[in-house]
Amino acid sequence: MNGIEFFHYPSDEHPSSHLWGLRVDGTDLRAHAAWATRERWRPELEDQFEDQERESAELIWRQHDGLGVVDFEDRPDHFLSPAAVPLLGCSCGIWGCWPLMARIAVAPTTVTWSSFRQPHRAQWGELPIGLFVFERKAYEEALRSPAVLTEDPLGPPPARLGVV
């Protein structure tokens, strides 16, 4: 079984607004997405930046952000929806702009995330993230009581993330 953590952290653009953060086995889901997409980005990012390695790594590392907490107040079961749903949104703040989608399957004792995709890049196909299987009781407990952080925990991109 995988471990899951849900947390809220302040938005860089609007610090009084909080975003949903997710960690799987102690690693931010945004980091999982960055590693899974870095090679897929390569053809699009070649020769796009003055400081190619640093700026490409930053774009890939920060391509996603959490979903706005207020955006899902009227949908408390979003992370338990048995369908393909966004788990992360775009760093611009509009989650539909660049979502990370995954299929959620809810069973009596487990919650499974699979079939991770970027809907705006159909040619990328299924991303090499997951299959993640969580114990349902622990998942629901983590979802009910997310930690509230004072800053975004993602940090800077690792040096080896560059696409050059």
mmCIF file of C-alpha atoms in Angstrom:
data_model
loop_
_atom_site.group_PDB
_atom_site.id
_atom_site.type_symbol
_atom_site.label_atom_id
_atom_site.label_comp_id
_atom_site.label_asym_id
_atom_site.label_seq_id
_atom_site.Cartn_x
_atom_site.Cartn_y
_atom_site.Cartn_z
ATOM 1 C CA MET A 1 0.000 0.000 0.000
ATOM 2 C CA ASN A 2 1.088 3.542 -0.697
ATOM 3 C CA GLY A 3 1.030 6.333 1.856
ATOM 4 C CA ILE A 4 -1.005 9.505 1.249
ATOM 5 C CA GLU A 5 -0.865 12.961 2.793
ATOM 6 C CA PHE A 6 -3.232 15.795 2.017
ATOM 7 C CA PHE A 7 -2.285 19.313 3.071
ATOM 8 C CA HIS A 8 -3.152 22.938 2.417
ATOM 9 C CA TYR A 9 -0.532 25.549 1.578
ATOM 10 C CA PRO A 10 -0.749 29.240 0.605
ATOM 11 C CA SER A 11 -0.869 30.208 -3.039
ATOM 12 C CA ASP A 12 2.152 32.220 -4.229
ATOM 13 C CA GLU A 13 -0.154 34.612 -6.075
ATOM 14 C CA HIS A 14 -2.720 34.972 -3.273
ATOM 15 C CA PRO A 15 -1.168 33.998 0.100
ATOM 16 C CA SER A 16 -4.519 34.208 1.875
ATOM 17 C CA SER A 17 -5.889 31.524 -0.467
ATOM 18 C CA HIS A 18 -4.897 27.941 0.136
ATOM 19 C CA LEU A 19 -4.295 25.095 -2.284
ATOM 20 C CA TRP A 20 -4.627 21.344 -1.881
ATOM 21 C CA GLY A 21 -1.268 19.624 -1.728
ATOM 22 C CA LEU A 22 -0.719 15.893 -2.037
ATOM 23 C CA ARG A 23 2.175 13.655 -1.110
ATOM 24 C CA VAL A 24 2.434 10.027 -2.116
ATOM 25 C CA ASP A 25 4.942 8.017 -0.110
ATOM 26 C CA GLY A 26 6.418 11.273 1.181
ATOM 27 C CA THR A 27 6.945 12.853 -2.276
ATOM 28 C CA ASP A 28 4.922 15.812 -3.527
ATOM 29 C CA LEU A 29 2.685 14.763 -6.426
ATOM 30 C CA ARG A 30 4.049 17.751 -8.384
ATOM 31 C CA ALA A 31 7.521 16.173 -8.178
ATOM 32 C CA HIS A 32 6.130 12.862 -9.460
ATOM 33 C CA ALA A 33 4.574 14.782 -12.387
ATOM 34 C CA ALA A 34 7.797 16.672 -13.140
ATOM 35 C CA TRP A 35 9.858 13.472 -13.322
ATOM 36 C CA ALA A 36 7.216 11.742 -15.436
ATOM 37 C CA THR A 37 6.959 14.549 -18.000
ATOM 38 C CA ARG A 38 10.521 15.862 -18.287
ATOM 39 C CA GLU A 39 11.416 13.801 -21.363
ATOM 40 C CA ARG A 40 8.044 14.515 -22.965
ATOM 41 C CA TRP A 41 8.776 18.240 -22.635
ATOM 42 C CA ARG A 42 12.156 17.951 -24.391
ATOM 43 C CA PRO A 43 10.959 18.530 -28.013
ATOM 44 C CA GLU A 44 8.863 21.529 -26.981
ATOM 45 C CA LEU A 45 11.495 23.240 -24.870
ATOM 46 C CA GLU A 46 14.598 22.872 -27.046
ATOM 47 C CA ASP A 47 16.097 26.296 -27.713
ATOM 48 C CA GLN A 48 13.265 28.120 -25.919
ATOM 49 C CA PHE A 49 15.232 29.753 -23.126
ATOM 50 C CA GLU A 50 18.389 31.781 -22.703
ATOM 51 C CA ASP A 51 19.476 29.655 -19.749
ATOM 52 C CA GLN A 52 18.033 26.446 -21.198
ATOM 53 C CA GLU A 53 18.807 23.979 -18.428
ATOM 54 C CA ARG A 54 17.748 26.152 -15.481
ATOM 55 C CA GLU A 55 14.638 27.664 -17.053
ATOM 56 C CA SER A 56 13.428 24.345 -18.505
ATOM 57 C CA ALA A 57 13.860 22.671 -15.132
ATOM 58 C CA GLU A 58 11.946 25.477 -13.407
ATOM 59 C CA LEU A 59 9.063 25.295 -15.904
ATOM 60 C CA ILE A 60 8.796 21.509 -15.569
ATOM 61 C CA TRP A 61 9.093 21.586 -11.774
ATOM 62 C CA ARG A 62 6.437 24.297 -11.402
ATOM 63 C CA GLN A 63 4.095 23.213 -14.217
ATOM 64 C CA HIS A 64 1.437 22.224 -11.691
ATOM 65 C CA ASP A 65 0.074 23.644 -8.495
ATOM 66 C CA GLY A 66 -2.515 22.419 -6.052
ATOM 67 C CA LEU A 67 -6.220 22.839 -6.607
ATOM 68 C CA GLY A 68 -7.821 25.807 -4.873
ATOM 69 C CA VAL A 69 -9.397 24.793 -1.585
ATOM 70 C CA VAL A 70 -12.356 27.125 -2.195
ATOM 71 C CA ASP A 71 -12.858 25.663 -5.685
ATOM 72 C CA PHE A 72 -13.775 22.339 -4.115
ATOM 73 C CA GLU A 73 -15.666 23.405 -0.974
ATOM 74 C CA ASP A 74 -18.928 22.417 -2.646
ATOM 75 C CA ARG A 75 -17.417 19.077 -3.741
ATOM 76 C CA PRO A 76 -15.985 17.532 -0.568
ATOM 77 C CA ASP A 77 -15.866 14.114 -2.231
ATOM 78 C CA HIS A 78 -13.692 15.279 -5.164
ATOM 79 C CA PHE A 79 -10.732 13.112 -4.139
ATOM 80 C CA LEU A 80 -13.104 10.148 -3.742
ATOM 81 C CA SER A 81 -14.854 10.556 -7.108
ATOM 82 C CA PRO A 82 -14.837 7.263 -9.006
ATOM 83 C CA ALA A 83 -13.839 8.874 -12.287
ATOM 84 C CA ALA A 84 -11.014 10.694 -14.054
ATOM 85 C CA VAL A 85 -10.508 13.897 -12.057
ATOM 86 C CA PRO A 86 -7.858 16.600 -11.741
ATOM 87 C CA LEU A 87 -5.472 16.005 -8.859
ATOM 88 C CA LEU A 88 -3.305 19.036 -9.662
ATOM 89 C CA GLY A 89 -3.977 22.252 -11.521
ATOM 90 C CA CYS A 90 -1.990 24.783 -13.472
ATOM 91 C CA SER A 91 0.503 27.045 -11.773
ATOM 92 C CA CYS A 92 -1.409 30.018 -13.250
ATOM 93 C CA GLY A 93 -4.197 29.339 -10.742
ATOM 94 C CA ILE A 94 -6.771 28.099 -13.252
ATOM 95 C CA TRP A 95 -6.758 24.377 -12.638
ATOM 96 C CA GLY A 96 -8.410 23.567 -15.980
ATOM 97 C CA CYS A 97 -5.595 25.269 -17.880
ATOM 98 C CA TRP A 98 -3.024 22.502 -17.217
ATOM 99 C CA PRO A 99 -4.519 19.789 -15.005
ATOM 100 C CA LEU A 100 -2.938 16.505 -14.044
ATOM 101 C CA MET A 101 -5.757 14.014 -14.404
ATOM 102 C CA ALA A 102 -5.974 10.557 -12.876
ATOM 103 C CA ARG A 103 -8.601 7.890 -12.564
ATOM 104 C CA ILE A 104 -9.768 7.277 -9.007
ATOM 105 C CA ALA A 105 -11.259 3.903 -8.138
ATOM 106 C CA VAL A 106 -12.893 3.517 -4.759
ATOM 107 C CA ALA A 107 -13.346 0.031 -3.324
ATOM 108 C CA PRO A 108 -14.501 -1.014 0.151
ATOM 109 C CA THR A 109 -10.949 -1.148 1.548
ATOM 110 C CA THR A 110 -8.815 0.756 -0.991
ATOM 111 C CA VAL A 111 -8.610 3.909 -3.096
ATOM 112 C CA THR A 112 -6.560 3.611 -6.287
ATOM 113 C CA TRP A 113 -5.094 6.330 -8.504
ATOM 114 C CA SER A 114 -4.171 5.282 -12.029
ATOM 115 C CA SER A 115 -4.083 6.400 -15.669
ATOM 116 C CA PHE A 116 -2.346 9.735 -15.080
ATOM 117 C CA ARG A 117 -2.688 12.022 -18.097
ATOM 118 C CA GLN A 118 -2.236 15.574 -19.299
ATOM 119 C CA PRO A 119 -5.413 16.198 -21.348
ATOM 120 C CA HIS A 120 -3.797 19.028 -23.323
ATOM 121 C CA ARG A 121 -1.073 16.679 -24.575
ATOM 122 C CA ALA A 122 -2.931 13.600 -25.814
ATOM 123 C CA GLN A 123 0.238 12.565 -27.687
ATOM 124 C CA TRP A 124 1.969 12.066 -24.313
ATOM 125 C CA GLY A 125 -0.397 9.202 -23.543
ATOM 126 C CA GLU A 126 -0.533 7.747 -20.070
ATOM 127 C CA LEU A 127 2.187 9.204 -17.873
ATOM 128 C CA PRO A 128 4.521 6.920 -15.918
ATOM 129 C CA ILE A 129 3.095 7.868 -12.530
ATOM 130 C CA GLY A 130 1.536 5.356 -10.169
ATOM 131 C CA LEU A 131 -0.377 2.986 -9.894
ATOM 132 C CA PHE A 132 -0.975 4.159 -6.339
ATOM 133 C CA VAL A 133 -3.123 2.080 -3.993
ATOM 134 C CA PHE A 134 -4.079 3.543 -0.619
ATOM 135 C CA GLU A 135 -5.773 1.965 2.361
ATOM 136 C CA ARG A 136 -9.207 3.587 2.259
ATOM 137 C CA LYS A 137 -9.563 4.302 5.969
ATOM 138 C CA ALA A 138 -6.153 6.059 6.136
ATOM 139 C CA TYR A 139 -6.943 7.915 2.897
ATOM 140 C CA GLU A 140 -10.261 9.220 4.221
ATOM 141 C CA GLU A 141 -8.675 10.217 7.548
ATOM 142 C CA ALA A 142 -5.906 12.138 5.741
ATOM 143 C CA LEU A 143 -8.485 13.824 3.519
ATOM 144 C CA ARG A 144 -10.636 14.887 6.483
ATOM 145 C CA SER A 145 -7.767 16.497 8.374
ATOM 146 C CA PRO A 146 -5.191 18.006 5.998
ATOM 147 C CA ALA A 147 -2.220 19.715 7.620
ATOM 148 C CA VAL A 148 -2.140 23.486 7.069
ATOM 149 C CA LEU A 149 1.339 24.651 6.042
ATOM 150 C CA THR A 150 2.661 28.212 6.108
ATOM 151 C CA GLU A 151 4.505 27.919 2.777
ATOM 152 C CA ASP A 152 4.648 25.845 -0.374
ATOM 153 C CA PRO A 153 6.766 22.784 0.488
ATOM 154 C CA LEU A 154 7.875 21.947 -3.069
ATOM 155 C CA GLY A 155 11.117 23.926 -3.046
ATOM 156 C CA PRO A 156 13.462 24.471 -5.995
ATOM 157 C CA PRO A 157 13.916 21.934 -8.791
ATOM 158 C CA PRO A 158 16.723 19.446 -8.376
ATOM 159 C CA ALA A 159 19.737 20.179 -10.592
ATOM 160 C CA ARG A 160 19.387 16.898 -12.462
ATOM 161 C CA LEU A 161 15.862 17.717 -13.694
ATOM 162 C CA GLY A 162 17.035 19.821 -16.651
ATOM 163 C CA VAL A 163 16.046 18.666 -20.126
ATOM 164 C CA VAL A 164 19.199 19.632 -21.987
#
